[in-house]
PDB file of C-alpha atoms in Angstrom:
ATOM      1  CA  UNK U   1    -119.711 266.262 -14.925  1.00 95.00           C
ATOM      2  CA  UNK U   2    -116.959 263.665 -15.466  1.00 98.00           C
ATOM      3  CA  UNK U   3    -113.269 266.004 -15.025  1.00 98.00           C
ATOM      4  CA  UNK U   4    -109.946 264.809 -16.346  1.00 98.00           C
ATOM      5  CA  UNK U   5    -107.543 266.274 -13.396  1.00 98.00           C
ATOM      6  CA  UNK U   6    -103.262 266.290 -13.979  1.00 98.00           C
ATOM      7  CA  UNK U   7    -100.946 267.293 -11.600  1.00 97.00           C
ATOM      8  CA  UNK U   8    -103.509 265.690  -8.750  1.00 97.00           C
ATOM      9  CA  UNK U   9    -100.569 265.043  -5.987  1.00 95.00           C
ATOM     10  CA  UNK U  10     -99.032 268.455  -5.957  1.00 94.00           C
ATOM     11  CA  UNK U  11    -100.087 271.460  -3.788  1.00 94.00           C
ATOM     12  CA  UNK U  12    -102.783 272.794  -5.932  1.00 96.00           C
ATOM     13  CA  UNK U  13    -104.252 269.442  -7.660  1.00 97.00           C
ATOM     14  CA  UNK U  14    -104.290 267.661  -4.111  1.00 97.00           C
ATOM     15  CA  UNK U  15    -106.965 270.603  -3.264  1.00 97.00           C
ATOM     16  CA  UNK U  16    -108.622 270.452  -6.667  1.00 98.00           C
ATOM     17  CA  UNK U  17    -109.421 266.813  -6.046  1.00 98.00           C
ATOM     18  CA  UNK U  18    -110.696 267.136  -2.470  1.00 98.00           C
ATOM     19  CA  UNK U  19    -112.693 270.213  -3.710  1.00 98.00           C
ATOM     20  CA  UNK U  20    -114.019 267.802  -6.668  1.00 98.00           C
ATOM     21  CA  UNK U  21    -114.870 264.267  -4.685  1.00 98.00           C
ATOM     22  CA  UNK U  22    -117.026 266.314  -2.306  1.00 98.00           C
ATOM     23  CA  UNK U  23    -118.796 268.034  -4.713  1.00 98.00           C
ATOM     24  CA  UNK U  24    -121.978 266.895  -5.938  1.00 98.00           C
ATOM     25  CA  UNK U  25    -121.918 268.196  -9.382  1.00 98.00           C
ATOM     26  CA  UNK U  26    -119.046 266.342 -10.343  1.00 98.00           C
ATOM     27  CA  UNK U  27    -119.784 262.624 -10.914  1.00 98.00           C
ATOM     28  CA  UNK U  28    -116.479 261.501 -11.886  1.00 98.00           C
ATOM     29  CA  UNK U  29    -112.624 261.802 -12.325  1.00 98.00           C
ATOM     30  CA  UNK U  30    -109.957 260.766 -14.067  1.00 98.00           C
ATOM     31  CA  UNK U  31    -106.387 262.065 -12.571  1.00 98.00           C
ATOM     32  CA  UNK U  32    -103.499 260.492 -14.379  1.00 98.00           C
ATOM     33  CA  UNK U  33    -100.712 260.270 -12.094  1.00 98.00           C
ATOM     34  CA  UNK U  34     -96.823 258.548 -12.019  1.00 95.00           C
ATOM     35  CA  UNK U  35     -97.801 257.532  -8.188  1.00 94.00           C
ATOM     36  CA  UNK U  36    -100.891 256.010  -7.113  1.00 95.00           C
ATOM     37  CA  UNK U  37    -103.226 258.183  -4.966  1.00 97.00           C
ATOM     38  CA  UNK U  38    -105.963 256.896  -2.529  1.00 96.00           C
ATOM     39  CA  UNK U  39    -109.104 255.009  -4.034  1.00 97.00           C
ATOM     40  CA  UNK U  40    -112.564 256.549  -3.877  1.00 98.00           C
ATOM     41  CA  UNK U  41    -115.514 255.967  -6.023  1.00 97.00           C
ATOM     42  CA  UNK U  42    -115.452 259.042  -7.852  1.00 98.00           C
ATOM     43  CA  UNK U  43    -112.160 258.543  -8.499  1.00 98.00           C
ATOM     44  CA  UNK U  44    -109.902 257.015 -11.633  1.00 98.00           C
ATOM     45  CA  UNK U  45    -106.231 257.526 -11.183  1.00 98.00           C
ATOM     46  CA  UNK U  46    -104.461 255.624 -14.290  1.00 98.00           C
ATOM     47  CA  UNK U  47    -100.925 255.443 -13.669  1.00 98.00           C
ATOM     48  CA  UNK U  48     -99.083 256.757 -16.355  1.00 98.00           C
ATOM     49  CA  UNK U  49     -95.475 258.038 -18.104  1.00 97.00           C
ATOM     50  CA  UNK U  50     -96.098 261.734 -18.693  1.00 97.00           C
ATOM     51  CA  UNK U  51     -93.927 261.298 -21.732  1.00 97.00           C
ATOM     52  CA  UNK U  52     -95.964 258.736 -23.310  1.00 97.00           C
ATOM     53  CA  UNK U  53     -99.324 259.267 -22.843  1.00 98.00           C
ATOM     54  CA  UNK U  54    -101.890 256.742 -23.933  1.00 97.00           C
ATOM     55  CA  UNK U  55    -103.952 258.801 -26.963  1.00 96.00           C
ATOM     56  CA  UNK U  56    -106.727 256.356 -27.236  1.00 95.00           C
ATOM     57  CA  UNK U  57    -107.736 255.867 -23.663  1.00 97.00           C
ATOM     58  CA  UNK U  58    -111.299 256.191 -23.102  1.00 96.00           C
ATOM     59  CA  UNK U  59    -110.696 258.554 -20.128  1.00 96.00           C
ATOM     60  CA  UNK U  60    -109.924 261.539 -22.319  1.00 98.00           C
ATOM     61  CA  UNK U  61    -113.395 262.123 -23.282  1.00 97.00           C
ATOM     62  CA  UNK U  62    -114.506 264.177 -20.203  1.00 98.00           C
ATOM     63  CA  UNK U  63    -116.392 267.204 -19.711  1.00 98.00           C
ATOM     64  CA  UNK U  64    -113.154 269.361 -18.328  1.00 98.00           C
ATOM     65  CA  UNK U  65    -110.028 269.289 -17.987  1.00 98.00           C
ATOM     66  CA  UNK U  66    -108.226 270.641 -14.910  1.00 98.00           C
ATOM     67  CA  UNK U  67    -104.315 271.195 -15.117  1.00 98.00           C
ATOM     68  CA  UNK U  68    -102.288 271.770 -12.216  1.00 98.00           C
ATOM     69  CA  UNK U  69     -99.187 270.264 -13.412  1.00 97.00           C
ATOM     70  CA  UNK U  70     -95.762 271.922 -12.445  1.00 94.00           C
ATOM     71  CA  UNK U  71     -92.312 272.001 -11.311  1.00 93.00           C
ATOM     72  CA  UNK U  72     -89.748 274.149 -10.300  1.00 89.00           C
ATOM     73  CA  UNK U  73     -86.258 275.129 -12.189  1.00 88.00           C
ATOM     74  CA  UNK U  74     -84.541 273.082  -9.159  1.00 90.00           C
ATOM     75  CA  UNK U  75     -86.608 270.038  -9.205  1.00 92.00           C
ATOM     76  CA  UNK U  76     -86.360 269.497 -13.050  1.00 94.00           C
ATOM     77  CA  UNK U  77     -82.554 270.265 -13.218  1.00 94.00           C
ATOM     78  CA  UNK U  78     -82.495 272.143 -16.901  1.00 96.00           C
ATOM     79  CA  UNK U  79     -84.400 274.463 -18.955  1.00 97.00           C
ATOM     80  CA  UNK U  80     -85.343 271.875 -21.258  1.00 97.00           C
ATOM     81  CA  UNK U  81     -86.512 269.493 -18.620  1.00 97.00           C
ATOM     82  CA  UNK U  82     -88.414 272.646 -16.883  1.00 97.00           C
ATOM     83  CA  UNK U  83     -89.962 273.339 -19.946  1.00 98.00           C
ATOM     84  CA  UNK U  84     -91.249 269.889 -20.616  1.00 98.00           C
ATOM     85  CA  UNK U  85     -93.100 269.847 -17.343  1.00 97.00           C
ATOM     86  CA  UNK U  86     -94.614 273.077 -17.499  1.00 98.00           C
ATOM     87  CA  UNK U  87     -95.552 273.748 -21.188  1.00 98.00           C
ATOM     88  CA  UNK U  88     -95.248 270.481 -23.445  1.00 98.00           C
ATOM     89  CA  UNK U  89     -96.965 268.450 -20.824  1.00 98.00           C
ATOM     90  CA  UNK U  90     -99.770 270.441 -20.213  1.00 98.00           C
ATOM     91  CA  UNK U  91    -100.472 271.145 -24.187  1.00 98.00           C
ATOM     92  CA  UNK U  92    -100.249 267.131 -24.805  1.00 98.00           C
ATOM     93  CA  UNK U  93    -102.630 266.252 -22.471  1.00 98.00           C
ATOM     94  CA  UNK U  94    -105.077 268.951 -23.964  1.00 98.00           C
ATOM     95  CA  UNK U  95    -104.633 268.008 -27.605  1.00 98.00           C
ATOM     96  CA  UNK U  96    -105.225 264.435 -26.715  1.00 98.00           C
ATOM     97  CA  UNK U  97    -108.674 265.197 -24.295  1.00 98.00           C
ATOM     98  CA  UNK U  98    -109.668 268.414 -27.117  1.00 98.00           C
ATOM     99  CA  UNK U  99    -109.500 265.362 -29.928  1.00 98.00           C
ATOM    100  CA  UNK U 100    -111.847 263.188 -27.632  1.00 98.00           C
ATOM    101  CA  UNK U 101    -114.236 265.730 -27.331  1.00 97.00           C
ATOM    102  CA  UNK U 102    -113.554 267.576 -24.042  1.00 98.00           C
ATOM    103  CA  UNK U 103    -114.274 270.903 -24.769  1.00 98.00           C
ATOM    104  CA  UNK U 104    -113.339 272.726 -21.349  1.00 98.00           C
ATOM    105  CA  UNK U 105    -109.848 273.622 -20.047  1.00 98.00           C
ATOM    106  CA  UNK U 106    -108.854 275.224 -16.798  1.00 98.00           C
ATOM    107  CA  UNK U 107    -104.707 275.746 -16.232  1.00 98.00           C
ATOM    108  CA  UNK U 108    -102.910 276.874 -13.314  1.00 98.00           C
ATOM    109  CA  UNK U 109    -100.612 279.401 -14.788  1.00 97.00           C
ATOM    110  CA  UNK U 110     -98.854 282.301 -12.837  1.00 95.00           C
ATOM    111  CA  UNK U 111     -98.733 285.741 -12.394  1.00 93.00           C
ATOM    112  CA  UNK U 112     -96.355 287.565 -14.815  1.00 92.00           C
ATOM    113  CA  UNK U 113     -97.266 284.642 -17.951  1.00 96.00           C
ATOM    114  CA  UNK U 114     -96.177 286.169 -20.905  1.00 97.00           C
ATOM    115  CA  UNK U 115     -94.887 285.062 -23.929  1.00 98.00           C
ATOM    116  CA  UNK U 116     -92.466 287.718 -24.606  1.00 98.00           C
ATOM    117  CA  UNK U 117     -91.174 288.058 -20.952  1.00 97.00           C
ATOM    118  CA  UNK U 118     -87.245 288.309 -20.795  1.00 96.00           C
ATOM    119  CA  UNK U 119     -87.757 285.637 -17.410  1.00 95.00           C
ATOM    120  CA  UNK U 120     -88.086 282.301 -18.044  1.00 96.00           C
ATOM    121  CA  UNK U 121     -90.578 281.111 -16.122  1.00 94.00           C
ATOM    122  CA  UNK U 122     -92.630 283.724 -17.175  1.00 95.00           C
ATOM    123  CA  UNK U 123     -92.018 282.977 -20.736  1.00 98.00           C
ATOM    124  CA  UNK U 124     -92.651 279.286 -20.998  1.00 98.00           C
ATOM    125  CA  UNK U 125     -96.075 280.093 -18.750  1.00 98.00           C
ATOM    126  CA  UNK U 126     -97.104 282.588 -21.340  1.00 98.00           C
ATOM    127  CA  UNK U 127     -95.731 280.418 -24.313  1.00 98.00           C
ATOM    128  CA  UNK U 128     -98.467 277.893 -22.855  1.00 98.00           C
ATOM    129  CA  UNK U 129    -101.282 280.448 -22.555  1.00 98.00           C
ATOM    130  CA  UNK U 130    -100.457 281.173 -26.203  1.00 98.00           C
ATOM    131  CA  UNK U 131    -100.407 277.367 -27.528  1.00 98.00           C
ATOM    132  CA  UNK U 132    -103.512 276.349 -25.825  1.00 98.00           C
ATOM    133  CA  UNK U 133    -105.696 279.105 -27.312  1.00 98.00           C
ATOM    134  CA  UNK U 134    -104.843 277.981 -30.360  1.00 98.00           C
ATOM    135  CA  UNK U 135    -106.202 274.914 -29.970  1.00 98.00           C
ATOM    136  CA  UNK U 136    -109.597 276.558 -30.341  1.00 97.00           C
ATOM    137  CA  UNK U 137    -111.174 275.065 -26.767  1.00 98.00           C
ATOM    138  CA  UNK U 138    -114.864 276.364 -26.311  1.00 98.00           C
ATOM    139  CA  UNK U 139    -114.002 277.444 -22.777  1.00 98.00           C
ATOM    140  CA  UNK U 140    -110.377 278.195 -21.598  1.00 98.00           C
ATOM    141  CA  UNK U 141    -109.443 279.847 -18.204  1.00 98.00           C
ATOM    142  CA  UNK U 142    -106.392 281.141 -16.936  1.00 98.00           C
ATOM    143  CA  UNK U 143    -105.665 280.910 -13.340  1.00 98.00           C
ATOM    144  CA  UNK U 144    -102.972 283.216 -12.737  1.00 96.00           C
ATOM    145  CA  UNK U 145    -101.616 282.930  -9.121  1.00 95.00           C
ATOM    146  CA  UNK U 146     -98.834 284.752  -7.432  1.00 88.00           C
ATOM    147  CA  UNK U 147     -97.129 283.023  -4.657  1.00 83.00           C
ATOM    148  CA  UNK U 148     -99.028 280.369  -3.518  1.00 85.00           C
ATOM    149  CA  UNK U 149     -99.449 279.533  -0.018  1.00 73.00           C
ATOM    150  CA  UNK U 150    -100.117 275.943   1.409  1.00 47.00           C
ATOM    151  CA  UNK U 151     -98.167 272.755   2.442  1.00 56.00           C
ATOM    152  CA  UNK U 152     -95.926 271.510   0.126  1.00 48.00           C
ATOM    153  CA  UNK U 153     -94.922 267.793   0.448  1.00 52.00           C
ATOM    154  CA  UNK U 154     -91.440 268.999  -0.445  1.00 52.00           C
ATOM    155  CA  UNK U 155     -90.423 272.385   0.656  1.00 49.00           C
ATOM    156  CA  UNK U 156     -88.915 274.680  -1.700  1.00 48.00           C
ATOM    157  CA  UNK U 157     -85.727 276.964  -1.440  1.00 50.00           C
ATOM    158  CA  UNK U 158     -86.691 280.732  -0.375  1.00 50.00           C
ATOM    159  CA  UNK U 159     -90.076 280.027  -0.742  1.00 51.00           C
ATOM    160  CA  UNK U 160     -90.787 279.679   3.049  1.00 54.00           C
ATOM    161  CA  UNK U 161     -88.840 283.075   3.979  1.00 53.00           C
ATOM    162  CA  UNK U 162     -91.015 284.593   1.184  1.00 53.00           C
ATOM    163  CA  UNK U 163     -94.010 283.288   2.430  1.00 50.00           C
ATOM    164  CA  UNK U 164     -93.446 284.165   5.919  1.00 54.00           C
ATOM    165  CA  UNK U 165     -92.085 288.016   5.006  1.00 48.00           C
ATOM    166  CA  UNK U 166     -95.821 288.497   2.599  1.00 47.00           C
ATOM    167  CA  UNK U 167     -97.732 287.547   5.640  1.00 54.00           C
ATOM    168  CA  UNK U 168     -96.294 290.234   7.889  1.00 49.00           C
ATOM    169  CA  UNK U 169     -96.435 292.877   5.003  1.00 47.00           C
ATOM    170  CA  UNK U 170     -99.586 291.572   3.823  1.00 51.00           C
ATOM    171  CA  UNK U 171    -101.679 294.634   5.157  1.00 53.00           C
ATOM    172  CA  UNK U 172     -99.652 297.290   3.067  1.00 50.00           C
ATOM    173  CA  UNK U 173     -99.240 295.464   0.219  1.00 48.00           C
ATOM    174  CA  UNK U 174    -100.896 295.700  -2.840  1.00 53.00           C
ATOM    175  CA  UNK U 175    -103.615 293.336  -3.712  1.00 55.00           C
ATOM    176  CA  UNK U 176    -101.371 291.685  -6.810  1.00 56.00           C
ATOM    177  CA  UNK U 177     -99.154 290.794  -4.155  1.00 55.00           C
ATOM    178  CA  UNK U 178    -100.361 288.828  -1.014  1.00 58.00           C
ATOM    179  CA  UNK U 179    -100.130 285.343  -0.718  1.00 81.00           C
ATOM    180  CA  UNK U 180    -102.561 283.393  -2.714  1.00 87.00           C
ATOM    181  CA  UNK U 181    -104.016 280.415  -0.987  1.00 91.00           C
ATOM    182  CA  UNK U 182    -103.906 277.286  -2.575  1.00 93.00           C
ATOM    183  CA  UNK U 183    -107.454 275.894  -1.910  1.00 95.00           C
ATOM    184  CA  UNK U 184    -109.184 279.520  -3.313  1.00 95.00           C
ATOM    185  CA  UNK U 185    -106.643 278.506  -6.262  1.00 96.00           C
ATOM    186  CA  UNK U 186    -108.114 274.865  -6.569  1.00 98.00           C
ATOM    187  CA  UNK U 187    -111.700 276.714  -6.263  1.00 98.00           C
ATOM    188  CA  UNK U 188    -111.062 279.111  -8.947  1.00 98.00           C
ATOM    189  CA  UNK U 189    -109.877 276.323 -11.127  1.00 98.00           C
ATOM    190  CA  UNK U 190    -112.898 273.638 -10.317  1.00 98.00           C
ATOM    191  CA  UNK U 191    -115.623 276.484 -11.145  1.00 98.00           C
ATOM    192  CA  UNK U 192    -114.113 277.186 -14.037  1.00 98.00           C
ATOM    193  CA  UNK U 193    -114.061 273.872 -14.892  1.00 98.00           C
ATOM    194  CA  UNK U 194    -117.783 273.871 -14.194  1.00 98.00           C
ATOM    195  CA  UNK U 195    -119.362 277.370 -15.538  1.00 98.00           C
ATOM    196  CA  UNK U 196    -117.363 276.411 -18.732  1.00 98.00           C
ATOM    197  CA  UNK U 197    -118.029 279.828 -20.053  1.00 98.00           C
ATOM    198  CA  UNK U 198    -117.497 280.466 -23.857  1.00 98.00           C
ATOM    199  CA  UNK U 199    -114.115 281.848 -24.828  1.00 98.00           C
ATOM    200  CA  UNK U 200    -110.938 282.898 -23.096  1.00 98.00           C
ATOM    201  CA  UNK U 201    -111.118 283.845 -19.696  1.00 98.00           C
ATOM    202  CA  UNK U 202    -107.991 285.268 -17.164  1.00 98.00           C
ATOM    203  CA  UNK U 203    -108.717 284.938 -13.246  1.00 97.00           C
ATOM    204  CA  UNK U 204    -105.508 287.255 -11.769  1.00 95.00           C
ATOM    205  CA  UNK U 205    -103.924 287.245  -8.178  1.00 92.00           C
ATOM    206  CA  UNK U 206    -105.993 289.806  -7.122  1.00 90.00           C
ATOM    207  CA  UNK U 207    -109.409 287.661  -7.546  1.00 93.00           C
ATOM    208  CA  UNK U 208    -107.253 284.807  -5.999  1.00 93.00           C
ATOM    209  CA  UNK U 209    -107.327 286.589  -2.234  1.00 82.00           C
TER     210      UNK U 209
END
């Protein structure tokens, strides 16, 4: 299997790619990233401008596409900047690798994606859920994690306290709840990626444990 991977340095992707180069069934990758990642055989990182994405590289003809691309509403600044991380990114680089033939997509969404939520974040994750089945891929999965639990390279604001507070609770609390580790995330996502089962398919917190 040859996988197209985006978002590859951030918590999630960097455990989809480990998860990927030591797997046997996958023969190749291509992760397009704005800053260069280690070399390995398996491994194709293009540097690239998210906003500008080259249409006619050969790369986007893969087997699947994995996205794990995402920011926060403090990183990007604005709404609209949020927005074009998390929902106009992700749909570009599936047009471009559905029009070379990739017929597999796997997202990282979020618990609480819907299109008509009054939050946000919610919204714009459901907005995406919405666009990409549209685009009529053969197999589409929805990884829908709650709060995500792992090392972030740049620690984010309440997260840690929230993090820390699940942990303690984590035996009373409901299943949709707990923490959801990142690498059972990144697996989720990768055999998804692999089964490429027909249709549209939703893998909730709760599976995520």
């Amino acid at each position: 299997m040859k996988l197209i991977l985006t978002g590859a340095t951030g918590l999630v992707g960097r455990e989809v790619l480990r998860l990927a180069l030591a797997d046997a069934r996958v023969t190749a990758i291509v992760a397009p990233v704005r800053k260069p990642l280690p070399a390995h055989p398996k491994l194709d990182a293009p540097l690239v401008d998210f906003d500008s994405l080259p249409a006619e590289a050969p790369w986007w003809q893969a087997d699947a596409v994995i996205c794990t691309l995402g920011t926060t509403m403090k990183a990007a600044g604005t709404r609209q900047a949020f927005r074009r991380v998390d929902h106009d990114y992700p749909l570009v680089v599936a047009r471009l690798a559905l029009a070379a033939g990739t017929r597999t997509y796997a997202l990282n969404s979020a618990a609480g994606a819907n299109a008509a939520s009054r939050f946000f974040y919610n919204r714009v994750k459901g907005e995406l859920e919405r666009d990409l089945e549209a685009l009529g891929f053969y197999s589409l999965t929805h990884v829908r994690p709650g709060l995500i639990g792992g090392e972030r390279d740049v620690a984010r604001a309440g997260e840690g306290a929230a993090l820390r507070l699940l942990r303690v609770l984590a035996p009373v609390l409901p299943r949709r709840w707990r923490i959801n580790p990142a690498p059972r995330i990144a697996s989720a996502l990768l055999e998804a990626a692999l089964a490429a089962a027909p249709g549209v398919h939703v893998v909730t917190s709760e599976q995520l444990l």
